[in-house]
Amino acid sequence: MVAISWLNNLKTCKMERRKFVKYTAATGAALMLHPFKPFALPVTAKIKLAQVGTGHRGSGFWGAGLVENFKDVVEFTGLHDINPGRMVYAQKLYGGNIPTFSSFDEMLNKVSADYIIVTTVDATHDEFIVKALNKGFNVITEKPMTTDEIKCKAILDAEKKSGKKVLVGFNYRHSVHNMQLKELLVAERVGKITSVDFHWYLNVYHGADYFRRWHGRMNKGGSLWVHKATHHFDLLNWWLNSEPVEVSAYGSLEHYGKNNSFRGTKCRGCEYKDKCKFYWDINKDQRLVDLYVKNEQHDGYIRDGCVWSNEIDIYDKMSAQIIYASGVTANYSLTTYSPYEGWTIAFNGMKGRIDTSEDIPFMQKIQEDQSKKHAVEMSKSDDSKAGEVREIIAMDNFSKNFEVYTTPRISAGHGGGDVRMQRRMFVDTNDNPHHIMAGTRDGAMSILIGIAARKSIKEKRPVKISELTDLVPMAKRF
Ligand SMILES: NC(=O)c1ccc[n+]([C@@H]2O[C@H](COP(=O)([O-])OP(=O)(O)OC[C@H]3O[C@@H](n4cnc5c(N)ncnc54)[C@H](O)[C@@H]3O)[C@@H](O)[C@H]2O)c1
């Protein structure tokens, strides 16, 4: 991939130096310290996968995605989902005659697998991870690893006892842009980092969608502090190479849920269809119809639920301050009803500051359709186009100059992270630049920030990570 800078078009830039950084796998390999080899896999046979949870992410990225991109190295040996309709949907989608099981225990008893892939509703991950470990399987789990500190401990204990490994699918780490940022931080481009400003904006399409689904219930996804922010806290932990010690947080539900004068149960057939700005027609998306609408009779799950439901009990506005064992303080916020979807981050160092962002409309040349943005993010193709880049700016103290580092602008597959993560899992299993492959400690440290944030809001006080785990936060992880 060639990174091209177009910043010379911007009138306000006065640069003397400019850096063109080309990120390649070799860049990562050169900096690799500890090859990640948790799984003793046969080198000749295909890697066998059994999956629990064949919903959108499960059947898409982990199912059809693997079959499409890695069919020479992986094969599915078993599928289970509590919804039999979605299970059969996945079986057809993956092709072949993959055995389906009406119970997870039965699948574990009968299947031959190198990994159990867990892609169910967040609050159920622990059950499947622990059972699989106890039966002697390695596990790959979607984020968040789980949703509370008790389940988190159960996973850590089961992994230790079993001698098997759990890999957590933190795909955002693998995006080209996020890796470039990591490399600048590892190289201490602006000296020792002392504080971070990190702000994430979900738009009124994708942000609202969390409130239509199971994600809007605390007991299913642990709130967006855990379901969504686990990505962001993991990035922070990884970028900073340190672990959190204390969290102070604020949050409220003041846009969705109870905050409206009218409400229905689902968008289909809703009497408020014409006046509700959040009306959404699931029937326009055949995949979602096949996955959810056609299978409602099995479990009653409504995919196009009302964003104004009184049962929504998560926060839609969140902010936190996180103190790291290294002394770094991070200021974080998450908004769920922004006109645009994107994020900004700044790392303040002893010698300067690094700034970057993704997809802030007024900072980019080409505008995206905000209503389609998330579908592109979840899609499998690599949509980088020559000439379109993302930028990371490094500015030194006492200097009026700054350097611009560019990476190709990839929106699909979570910034290109999806396919790169799977390649490292199943093909280039020695490629572990900057300890990019995440395990249970990473899974725990990211959710514990969100769990501490929930507790901090409830109890109106700063919460120490040591209140939630026996893990002792490390100032320097590696
Ligand atoms: N890394 C990412 O970028 C990313 C993106 C999307 C989703 N995810 C994660 O993937 C997971 C699945 O999300 P999704 O969007 O596909 O949700 P989904 O609702 O489409 O799918 C969840 C599936 O789990 C099944 N399920 C629920 N409880 C079960 C149980 N007890 N036993 C067996 N099956 C059960 C449901 O029937 C459904 O088919 C979640 O953990 C989510 O956080 C990650």
Short mmCIF file of C-alpha atoms and ligand atoms in Angstrom, two decimals:
data_model
loop_
_atom_site.label_atom_id
_atom_site.label_comp_id
_atom_site.label_asym_id
_atom_site.label_seq_id
_atom_site.Cartn_x
_atom_site.Cartn_y
_atom_site.Cartn_z
CA MET A 1 0.00 0.00 0.00
CA VAL A 2 1.33 3.38 -0.90
CA ALA A 3 0.59 6.30 1.33
CA ILE A 4 0.21 9.60 -0.45
CA SER A 5 -0.17 12.95 1.25
CA TRP A 6 -2.49 15.57 -0.19
CA LEU A 7 -2.00 18.01 2.63
CA ASN A 8 -0.20 20.49 0.40
CA ASN A 9 -3.69 21.41 -0.80
CA LEU A 10 -4.48 22.85 2.60
CA LYS A 11 -3.71 26.53 2.82
CA THR A 12 -3.18 26.59 6.57
CA CYS A 13 -0.31 24.11 6.61
CA LYS A 14 3.17 25.49 6.96
CA MET A 15 5.39 22.48 6.95
CA GLU A 16 9.06 22.18 6.54
CA ARG A 17 9.15 18.44 7.00
CA ARG A 18 6.77 15.80 5.87
CA LYS A 19 6.92 12.09 6.46
CA PHE A 20 5.51 9.50 4.15
CA VAL A 21 5.19 6.32 6.06
CA LYS A 22 4.43 3.09 4.34
CA TYR A 23 2.99 0.47 6.63
CA THR A 24 3.66 -3.09 5.56
CA ALA A 25 3.61 -6.42 7.34
CA ALA A 26 7.40 -6.29 7.18
CA THR A 27 7.40 -3.10 9.28
CA GLY A 28 5.54 -5.02 11.93
CA ALA A 29 7.65 -8.12 11.59
CA ALA A 30 10.83 -6.15 12.13
CA LEU A 31 9.50 -4.93 15.46
CA MET A 32 8.12 -8.27 16.53
CA LEU A 33 9.33 -9.27 19.96
CA HIS A 34 7.42 -12.37 20.97
CA PRO A 35 5.85 -14.57 18.33
CA PHE A 36 2.30 -15.37 19.30
CA LYS A 37 1.86 -19.12 19.21
CA PRO A 38 -0.78 -20.06 21.69
CA PHE A 39 -2.28 -22.85 19.66
CA ALA A 40 -0.49 -26.06 18.81
CA LEU A 41 -2.11 -26.54 15.44
CA PRO A 42 -1.27 -29.16 12.85
CA VAL A 43 0.63 -27.48 10.04
CA THR A 44 -0.77 -29.56 7.21
CA ALA A 45 -4.45 -30.12 8.03
CA LYS A 46 -7.04 -27.39 7.83
CA ILE A 47 -7.83 -25.56 11.06
CA LYS A 48 -11.14 -26.88 12.37
CA LEU A 49 -13.67 -24.38 13.69
CA ALA A 50 -16.91 -24.88 15.56
CA GLN A 51 -19.08 -21.83 16.15
CA VAL A 52 -21.71 -20.77 18.66
CA GLY A 53 -23.78 -17.75 17.60
CA THR A 54 -24.64 -17.46 13.91
CA GLY A 55 -26.11 -13.96 13.88
CA HIS A 56 -24.90 -10.98 11.87
CA ARG A 57 -21.27 -10.88 12.97
CA GLY A 58 -21.05 -14.63 13.43
CA SER A 59 -22.40 -15.63 10.04
CA GLY A 60 -20.84 -12.68 8.22
CA PHE A 61 -17.31 -11.89 9.30
CA TRP A 62 -16.55 -15.16 11.10
CA GLY A 63 -18.63 -17.46 8.89
CA ALA A 64 -18.99 -16.45 5.26
CA GLY A 65 -15.93 -14.18 5.62
CA LEU A 66 -13.65 -17.03 6.66
CA VAL A 67 -15.10 -19.40 4.07
CA GLU A 68 -14.54 -16.78 1.39
CA ASN A 69 -11.09 -15.53 2.34
CA PHE A 70 -9.44 -18.47 4.10
CA LYS A 71 -11.07 -21.61 2.69
CA ASP A 72 -7.70 -23.20 2.05
CA VAL A 73 -6.73 -23.07 5.71
CA VAL A 74 -9.95 -23.35 7.75
CA GLU A 75 -13.03 -25.54 7.77
CA PHE A 76 -16.19 -25.51 9.89
CA THR A 77 -16.97 -28.70 11.77
CA GLY A 78 -19.99 -27.61 13.83
CA LEU A 79 -22.54 -24.86 14.34
CA HIS A 80 -24.86 -24.00 17.21
CA ASP A 81 -27.30 -21.15 17.76
CA ILE A 82 -30.22 -20.98 20.15
CA ASN A 83 -32.29 -19.85 17.16
CA PRO A 84 -32.58 -22.86 14.81
CA GLY A 85 -33.60 -20.65 11.88
CA ARG A 86 -30.41 -18.59 12.07
CA MET A 87 -28.35 -21.76 12.49
CA VAL A 88 -29.71 -23.26 9.27
CA TYR A 89 -29.32 -19.88 7.52
CA ALA A 90 -25.63 -19.97 8.40
CA GLN A 91 -25.23 -23.58 7.36
CA LYS A 92 -26.52 -22.70 3.88
CA LEU A 93 -24.49 -19.50 3.69
CA TYR A 94 -21.19 -21.25 4.47
CA GLY A 95 -21.95 -23.96 1.91
CA GLY A 96 -21.33 -27.65 2.46
CA ASN A 97 -22.99 -29.83 5.01
CA ILE A 98 -21.64 -28.49 8.28
CA PRO A 99 -23.17 -30.42 11.20
CA THR A 100 -25.61 -28.33 13.28
CA PHE A 101 -26.32 -29.02 16.96
CA SER A 102 -29.41 -28.10 18.92
CA SER A 103 -27.36 -27.87 22.13
CA PHE A 104 -23.93 -26.40 22.79
CA ASP A 105 -23.00 -29.21 25.18
CA GLU A 106 -23.81 -31.76 22.51
CA MET A 107 -21.61 -29.91 20.04
CA LEU A 108 -18.70 -29.90 22.49
CA ASN A 109 -19.16 -33.62 23.12
CA LYS A 110 -19.22 -34.58 19.46
CA VAL A 111 -17.20 -32.05 17.51
CA SER A 112 -13.55 -32.14 16.53
CA ALA A 113 -12.28 -28.54 16.60
CA ASP A 114 -9.08 -26.54 17.06
CA TYR A 115 -11.08 -23.51 18.16
CA ILE A 116 -14.57 -22.80 19.39
CA ILE A 117 -15.63 -19.41 18.01
CA VAL A 118 -17.98 -17.50 20.33
CA THR A 119 -20.15 -14.92 18.56
CA THR A 120 -23.30 -14.80 20.69
CA VAL A 121 -24.93 -11.97 22.65
CA ASP A 122 -22.23 -10.40 24.87
CA ALA A 123 -23.63 -11.43 28.27
CA THR A 124 -23.60 -15.10 27.21
CA HIS A 125 -19.94 -15.28 26.06
CA ASP A 126 -18.68 -16.44 29.47
CA GLU A 127 -20.88 -19.54 29.50
CA PHE A 128 -19.52 -20.76 26.17
CA ILE A 129 -15.90 -19.75 26.80
CA VAL A 130 -15.78 -21.50 30.18
CA LYS A 131 -17.52 -24.65 28.95
CA ALA A 132 -15.25 -24.89 25.90
CA LEU A 133 -12.10 -24.42 28.00
CA ASN A 134 -13.27 -27.03 30.51
CA LYS A 135 -13.70 -29.48 27.66
CA GLY A 136 -10.15 -28.82 26.44
CA PHE A 137 -10.82 -26.48 23.51
CA ASN A 138 -9.04 -23.25 22.58
CA VAL A 139 -11.41 -20.35 22.08
CA ILE A 140 -11.73 -17.29 19.89
CA THR A 141 -14.30 -14.88 21.29
CA GLU A 142 -15.79 -11.74 19.89
CA LYS A 143 -15.45 -8.64 22.00
CA PRO A 144 -16.39 -7.79 24.67
CA MET A 145 -14.87 -10.80 26.40
CA THR A 146 -17.79 -10.62 28.82
CA THR A 147 -19.94 -8.05 30.62
CA ASP A 148 -19.20 -8.08 34.36
CA GLU A 149 -16.32 -8.70 36.75
CA ILE A 150 -17.65 -12.03 38.09
CA LYS A 151 -17.90 -13.55 34.63
CA CYS A 152 -14.51 -12.06 33.82
CA LYS A 153 -12.90 -13.86 36.77
CA ALA A 154 -14.60 -17.13 35.78
CA ILE A 155 -13.04 -16.89 32.31
CA LEU A 156 -9.57 -16.06 33.67
CA ASP A 157 -9.75 -18.94 36.15
CA ALA A 158 -11.01 -21.44 33.57
CA GLU A 159 -8.27 -20.51 31.13
CA LYS A 160 -5.59 -20.93 33.79
CA LYS A 161 -6.97 -24.26 34.93
CA SER A 162 -7.44 -25.68 31.45
CA GLY A 163 -4.04 -24.77 30.03
CA LYS A 164 -5.90 -23.77 26.85
CA LYS A 165 -6.02 -20.30 25.33
CA VAL A 166 -8.63 -17.67 24.61
CA LEU A 167 -8.04 -15.15 21.86
CA VAL A 168 -10.15 -11.97 21.92
CA GLY A 169 -11.09 -10.52 18.53
CA PHE A 170 -9.92 -6.94 18.90
CA ASN A 171 -10.04 -6.15 15.21
CA TYR A 172 -9.59 -2.37 15.62
CA ARG A 173 -5.97 -2.92 16.69
CA HIS A 174 -5.26 -4.38 13.27
CA SER A 175 -6.45 -1.40 11.24
CA VAL A 176 -3.64 0.15 9.25
CA HIS A 177 -4.21 3.59 10.74
CA ASN A 178 -4.27 2.34 14.33
CA MET A 179 -1.09 0.35 13.76
CA GLN A 180 0.66 3.43 12.38
CA LEU A 181 -0.29 5.32 15.52
CA LYS A 182 1.09 2.48 17.63
CA GLU A 183 4.39 2.62 15.79
CA LEU A 184 4.76 6.34 16.43
CA LEU A 185 4.05 5.80 20.12
CA VAL A 186 6.48 2.89 20.39
CA ALA A 187 9.12 5.09 18.73
CA GLU A 188 8.32 7.78 21.35
CA ARG A 189 7.91 10.33 18.57
CA VAL A 190 6.73 13.00 21.05
CA GLY A 191 8.48 11.59 24.13
CA LYS A 192 6.82 10.03 27.14
CA ILE A 193 3.03 10.30 26.88
CA THR A 194 1.36 11.94 29.87
CA SER A 195 -2.27 12.38 28.82
CA VAL A 196 -4.74 11.46 26.08
CA ASP A 197 -7.93 13.06 24.75
CA PHE A 198 -10.08 10.43 23.01
CA HIS A 199 -13.59 11.12 21.70
CA TRP A 200 -15.80 8.76 19.73
CA TYR A 201 -18.94 9.79 17.87
CA LEU A 202 -21.67 7.39 16.74
CA ASN A 203 -24.08 8.89 14.25
CA VAL A 204 -27.87 9.00 14.37
CA TYR A 205 -28.04 5.91 12.13
CA HIS A 206 -25.51 3.47 13.59
CA GLY A 207 -25.70 5.03 17.07
CA ALA A 208 -29.48 4.72 17.08
CA ASP A 209 -29.26 1.10 15.94
CA TYR A 210 -27.81 0.08 19.32
CA PHE A 211 -31.08 1.20 20.90
CA ARG A 212 -33.19 -0.91 18.52
CA ARG A 213 -31.47 -4.16 19.46
CA TRP A 214 -30.49 -6.26 22.49
CA HIS A 215 -27.60 -3.81 22.97
CA GLY A 216 -30.04 -1.35 24.60
CA ARG A 217 -30.49 -3.66 27.59
CA MET A 218 -27.87 -3.57 30.32
CA ASN A 219 -28.25 -7.28 31.02
CA LYS A 220 -27.44 -8.23 27.42
CA GLY A 221 -24.51 -6.04 26.43
CA GLY A 222 -23.37 -4.47 29.70
CA SER A 223 -24.17 -1.04 28.17
CA LEU A 224 -22.07 0.71 25.53
CA TRP A 225 -19.44 1.25 28.22
CA VAL A 226 -18.69 -2.43 27.68
CA HIS A 227 -20.23 -3.48 24.37
CA LYS A 228 -18.79 -0.63 22.31
CA ALA A 229 -16.17 1.08 24.44
CA THR A 230 -14.29 -2.20 25.01
CA HIS A 231 -12.82 -1.53 21.54
CA HIS A 232 -11.75 1.96 22.52
CA PHE A 233 -10.37 1.02 25.93
CA ASP A 234 -8.47 -1.84 24.38
CA LEU A 235 -6.94 0.52 21.84
CA LEU A 236 -5.93 2.90 24.61
CA ASN A 237 -4.41 0.11 26.71
CA TRP A 238 -2.52 -1.23 23.69
CA TRP A 239 -1.37 2.14 22.37
CA LEU A 240 -0.19 3.21 25.84
CA ASN A 241 1.27 -0.22 26.68
CA SER A 242 -0.08 0.23 30.18
CA GLU A 243 -3.04 -0.90 32.27
CA PRO A 244 -5.77 1.12 34.04
CA VAL A 245 -5.88 1.65 37.80
CA GLU A 246 -8.82 4.00 38.36
CA VAL A 247 -11.90 5.29 36.52
CA SER A 248 -14.22 8.24 37.19
CA ALA A 249 -17.23 8.38 34.92
CA TYR A 250 -20.42 10.23 34.11
CA GLY A 251 -23.29 9.11 31.94
CA SER A 252 -26.96 9.51 31.26
CA LEU A 253 -29.81 8.47 28.99
CA GLU A 254 -31.18 11.71 27.65
CA HIS A 255 -31.88 11.19 23.97
CA TYR A 256 -33.26 7.67 23.29
CA GLY A 257 -35.50 5.40 25.38
CA LYS A 258 -37.88 7.19 27.71
CA ASN A 259 -36.96 10.59 26.23
CA ASN A 260 -39.76 10.94 23.70
CA SER A 261 -43.47 11.72 23.72
CA PHE A 262 -44.47 8.68 21.60
CA ARG A 263 -43.24 5.12 21.19
CA GLY A 264 -44.17 1.88 19.45
CA THR A 265 -42.77 -1.64 19.74
CA LYS A 266 -41.12 -2.03 16.34
CA CYS A 267 -40.73 0.02 13.16
CA ARG A 268 -42.71 -2.43 11.02
CA GLY A 269 -46.31 -1.29 11.11
CA CYS A 270 -45.63 1.51 13.60
CA GLU A 271 -48.35 4.14 13.79
CA TYR A 272 -45.70 6.86 14.27
CA LYS A 273 -43.79 5.88 11.14
CA ASP A 274 -44.36 9.20 9.36
CA LYS A 275 -43.31 11.46 12.18
CA CYS A 276 -40.47 9.43 13.70
CA LYS A 277 -37.02 10.52 12.48
CA PHE A 278 -35.69 7.12 13.51
CA TYR A 279 -38.13 5.08 11.43
CA TRP A 280 -36.12 2.34 9.74
CA ASP A 281 -37.36 -0.22 7.22
CA ILE A 282 -35.66 -3.57 7.86
CA ASN A 283 -37.45 -5.03 4.83
CA LYS A 284 -35.10 -3.08 2.56
CA ASP A 285 -32.22 -5.29 3.67
CA GLN A 286 -32.67 -8.90 2.52
CA ARG A 287 -29.87 -10.26 4.70
CA LEU A 288 -31.43 -8.78 7.84
CA VAL A 289 -34.85 -10.13 6.80
CA ASP A 290 -33.36 -13.61 6.36
CA LEU A 291 -31.44 -13.45 9.63
CA TYR A 292 -34.04 -11.90 11.91
CA VAL A 293 -37.51 -11.25 10.46
CA LYS A 294 -37.91 -14.78 9.14
CA ASN A 295 -36.76 -16.25 12.45
CA GLU A 296 -38.76 -14.20 14.93
CA GLN A 297 -41.11 -17.11 15.55
CA HIS A 298 -38.30 -19.11 17.20
CA ASP A 299 -37.25 -16.65 19.90
CA GLY A 300 -39.37 -13.50 19.58
CA TYR A 301 -36.30 -11.33 19.01
CA ILE A 302 -37.26 -8.09 17.25
CA ARG A 303 -34.37 -6.57 15.29
CA ASP A 304 -36.18 -3.29 14.48
CA GLY A 305 -37.27 -2.48 18.01
CA CYS A 306 -38.35 1.03 19.00
CA VAL A 307 -35.50 3.40 19.93
CA TRP A 308 -37.94 5.02 22.37
CA SER A 309 -38.66 1.83 24.31
CA ASN A 310 -39.08 2.33 28.04
CA GLU A 311 -37.06 -0.84 28.56
CA ILE A 312 -33.86 0.79 27.32
CA ASP A 313 -31.68 1.11 30.39
CA ILE A 314 -28.22 1.95 29.04
CA TYR A 315 -26.53 5.34 28.74
CA ASP A 316 -26.48 7.30 25.49
CA LYS A 317 -23.97 9.93 26.66
CA MET A 318 -20.80 8.82 28.40
CA SER A 319 -17.55 10.34 29.57
CA ALA A 320 -14.75 9.03 31.72
CA GLN A 321 -11.34 9.81 33.08
CA ILE A 322 -9.00 6.86 33.30
CA ILE A 323 -5.77 6.82 35.27
CA TYR A 324 -3.13 4.38 34.10
CA ALA A 325 -0.50 2.58 36.15
CA SER A 326 2.09 4.49 34.10
CA GLY A 327 0.61 7.80 35.31
CA VAL A 328 -1.08 8.66 32.01
CA THR A 329 -4.53 10.20 32.35
CA ALA A 330 -7.04 9.63 29.56
CA ASN A 331 -10.14 11.72 28.89
CA TYR A 332 -12.70 9.69 26.98
CA SER A 333 -16.19 10.32 25.68
CA LEU A 334 -18.76 8.41 23.65
CA THR A 335 -21.74 10.06 21.97
CA THR A 336 -24.53 8.09 20.29
CA TYR A 337 -26.51 10.75 18.40
CA SER A 338 -23.98 12.67 16.40
CA PRO A 339 -24.63 13.89 12.83
CA TYR A 340 -21.49 12.03 11.79
CA GLU A 341 -19.59 8.92 12.78
CA GLY A 342 -15.91 9.24 13.56
CA TRP A 343 -13.33 9.83 16.27
CA THR A 344 -10.51 12.09 17.34
CA ILE A 345 -7.54 11.41 19.56
CA ALA A 346 -4.59 13.40 20.82
CA PHE A 347 -1.59 12.08 22.74
CA ASN A 348 0.15 14.74 24.79
CA GLY A 349 3.82 13.92 25.29
CA MET A 350 6.73 15.52 27.11
CA LYS A 351 8.19 16.68 23.78
CA GLY A 352 5.09 17.39 21.74
CA ARG A 353 1.70 16.14 20.68
CA ILE A 354 0.25 13.62 18.24
CA ASP A 355 -3.18 14.29 16.76
CA THR A 356 -5.30 12.16 14.51
CA SER A 357 -8.89 11.46 13.62
CA GLU A 358 -11.01 9.28 11.42
CA ASP A 359 -13.92 10.34 9.27
CA ILE A 360 -14.65 13.82 10.58
CA PRO A 361 -16.57 15.20 7.56
CA PHE A 362 -15.20 18.76 7.58
CA MET A 363 -11.65 17.42 7.74
CA GLN A 364 -11.85 15.24 4.66
CA LYS A 365 -12.13 15.80 0.95
CA ILE A 366 -14.73 13.16 0.17
CA GLN A 367 -17.99 12.98 2.09
CA GLU A 368 -19.65 9.68 2.96
CA ASP A 369 -23.32 8.80 3.16
CA GLN A 370 -23.74 8.70 6.95
CA SER A 371 -26.72 6.35 6.69
CA LYS A 372 -24.59 3.72 4.89
CA LYS A 373 -21.36 4.24 6.77
CA HIS A 374 -21.68 1.39 9.23
CA ALA A 375 -22.62 -1.13 6.54
CA VAL A 376 -19.37 -0.21 4.76
CA GLU A 377 -17.44 -0.62 8.02
CA MET A 378 -18.89 -4.11 8.48
CA SER A 379 -18.33 -5.11 4.84
CA LYS A 380 -15.58 -7.44 3.77
CA SER A 381 -13.97 -5.66 0.83
CA ASP A 382 -10.83 -3.52 1.00
CA ASP A 383 -12.05 -0.17 -0.27
CA SER A 384 -8.80 1.82 -0.10
CA LYS A 385 -8.47 4.14 -3.06
CA ALA A 386 -5.26 5.62 -4.40
CA GLY A 387 -4.84 9.14 -3.12
CA GLU A 388 -7.25 8.91 -0.20
CA VAL A 389 -5.41 8.94 3.06
CA ARG A 390 -5.76 9.38 6.80
CA GLU A 391 -3.28 11.58 8.59
CA ILE A 392 -1.45 11.55 11.85
CA ILE A 393 0.11 14.85 12.86
CA ALA A 394 3.11 15.07 15.17
CA MET A 395 4.09 18.50 16.42
CA ASP A 396 7.10 19.26 18.61
CA ASN A 397 7.03 21.71 21.49
CA PHE A 398 8.65 25.09 20.70
CA SER A 399 8.30 24.45 16.97
CA LYS A 400 5.90 25.87 14.44
CA ASN A 401 6.41 22.87 12.19
CA PHE A 402 4.69 19.56 12.21
CA GLU A 403 5.03 16.25 10.46
CA VAL A 404 2.22 14.48 8.69
CA TYR A 405 2.18 10.71 8.54
CA THR A 406 -0.27 9.24 6.11
CA THR A 407 -2.00 5.88 5.85
CA PRO A 408 -4.32 4.66 3.10
CA ARG A 409 -7.92 5.42 3.89
CA ILE A 410 -9.72 2.11 4.34
CA SER A 411 -13.30 2.23 5.64
CA ALA A 412 -14.42 -1.35 5.01
CA GLY A 413 -13.77 -4.19 7.45
CA HIS A 414 -13.07 -1.84 10.39
CA GLY A 415 -10.25 0.09 8.75
CA GLY A 416 -8.84 -3.07 7.19
CA GLY A 417 -8.47 -4.56 10.68
CA ASP A 418 -10.92 -7.44 10.16
CA VAL A 419 -9.08 -9.33 7.46
CA ARG A 420 -5.64 -8.56 8.90
CA MET A 421 -6.67 -9.98 12.26
CA GLN A 422 -7.96 -13.19 10.70
CA ARG A 423 -4.82 -13.53 8.62
CA ARG A 424 -2.73 -13.32 11.78
CA MET A 425 -5.00 -15.87 13.49
CA PHE A 426 -5.06 -18.46 10.76
CA VAL A 427 -2.24 -17.86 8.27
CA ASP A 428 0.66 -15.70 9.50
CA THR A 429 0.49 -17.01 13.04
CA ASN A 430 3.99 -15.70 13.83
CA ASP A 431 3.12 -12.16 12.80
CA ASN A 432 2.52 -10.46 16.12
CA PRO A 433 3.84 -6.90 15.77
CA HIS A 434 3.68 -4.98 19.05
CA HIS A 435 1.84 -7.85 20.75
CA ILE A 436 -1.15 -7.17 18.56
CA MET A 437 -2.79 -10.53 19.24
CA ALA A 438 -5.04 -10.09 22.26
CA GLY A 439 -5.70 -12.60 25.01
CA THR A 440 -7.78 -12.70 28.17
CA ARG A 441 -5.67 -10.16 30.05
CA ASP A 442 -6.34 -7.64 27.28
CA GLY A 443 -9.99 -8.67 27.17
CA ALA A 444 -10.26 -8.19 30.93
CA MET A 445 -8.44 -4.87 31.17
CA SER A 446 -10.61 -3.28 28.49
CA ILE A 447 -13.97 -4.39 29.89
CA LEU A 448 -12.92 -3.59 33.44
CA ILE A 449 -12.63 0.08 32.49
CA GLY A 450 -16.25 0.01 31.28
CA ILE A 451 -17.43 -1.98 34.29
CA ALA A 452 -15.64 0.47 36.60
CA ALA A 453 -17.28 3.34 34.69
CA ARG A 454 -20.75 1.87 35.30
CA LYS A 455 -19.97 1.47 38.99
CA SER A 456 -18.54 4.97 39.18
CA ILE A 457 -21.76 6.46 37.76
CA LYS A 458 -23.94 4.41 40.08
CA GLU A 459 -21.93 5.10 43.22
CA LYS A 460 -20.83 8.63 42.25
CA ARG A 461 -17.17 8.03 43.07
CA PRO A 462 -13.88 7.02 41.41
CA VAL A 463 -13.58 3.23 41.17
CA LYS A 464 -10.29 1.37 41.40
CA ILE A 465 -9.70 -1.54 39.00
CA SER A 466 -8.42 -3.51 42.02
CA GLU A 467 -12.01 -3.49 43.35
CA LEU A 468 -13.00 -5.65 40.37
CA THR A 469 -10.14 -8.07 39.79
CA ASP A 470 -7.13 -9.85 41.28
CA LEU A 471 -5.09 -8.82 38.25
CA VAL A 472 -2.53 -6.23 39.28
CA PRO A 473 -2.39 -3.43 36.68
CA MET A 474 1.04 -3.14 35.06
CA ALA A 475 2.64 0.25 34.44
CA LYS A 476 4.39 -1.22 31.41
CA ARG A 477 2.67 -4.21 29.88
CA PHE A 478 5.57 -5.41 27.70
N1 LIG B 1 -15.60 -6.81 16.60
C1 LIG B 1 -16.57 -6.15 16.02
O1 LIG B 1 -16.32 -5.17 15.35
C2 LIG B 1 -18.00 -6.63 16.19
C3 LIG B 1 -19.00 -6.15 15.36
C4 LIG B 1 -20.31 -6.61 15.56
C5 LIG B 1 -20.58 -7.50 16.59
N2 LIG B 1 -19.58 -7.94 17.38
C6 LIG B 1 -19.86 -8.91 18.47
O2 LIG B 1 -20.30 -10.11 17.89
C7 LIG B 1 -21.25 -10.76 18.75
C8 LIG B 1 -22.53 -11.04 17.99
O3 LIG B 1 -23.11 -9.81 17.59
P1 LIG B 1 -24.16 -9.76 16.40
O4 LIG B 1 -24.20 -8.35 15.94
O5 LIG B 1 -23.86 -10.83 15.42
O6 LIG B 1 -25.51 -10.09 17.18
P2 LIG B 1 -26.73 -10.96 16.66
O7 LIG B 1 -27.86 -10.69 17.56
O8 LIG B 1 -26.92 -10.77 15.20
O9 LIG B 1 -26.22 -12.46 16.85
C9 LIG B 1 -26.13 -13.10 18.10
C10 LIG B 1 -26.48 -14.56 17.88
O10 LIG B 1 -26.29 -15.26 19.11
C11 LIG B 1 -27.40 -16.14 19.28
N3 LIG B 1 -27.54 -16.42 20.70
C12 LIG B 1 -27.92 -15.56 21.68
N4 LIG B 1 -27.94 -16.19 22.87
C13 LIG B 1 -27.55 -17.46 22.64
C14 LIG B 1 -27.39 -18.60 23.47
N5 LIG B 1 -27.62 -18.54 24.78
N6 LIG B 1 -26.99 -19.75 22.90
C15 LIG B 1 -26.74 -19.83 21.57
N7 LIG B 1 -26.90 -18.78 20.72
C16 LIG B 1 -27.29 -17.61 21.25
C17 LIG B 1 -28.59 -15.40 18.69
O11 LIG B 1 -29.65 -16.25 18.36
C18 LIG B 1 -27.95 -14.76 17.48
O12 LIG B 1 -28.03 -15.57 16.33
C19 LIG B 1 -21.44 -9.82 19.94
O13 LIG B 1 -20.63 -10.25 21.01
C20 LIG B 1 -20.95 -8.49 19.43
O14 LIG B 1 -20.46 -7.67 20.46
C21 LIG B 1 -18.30 -7.53 17.19
#
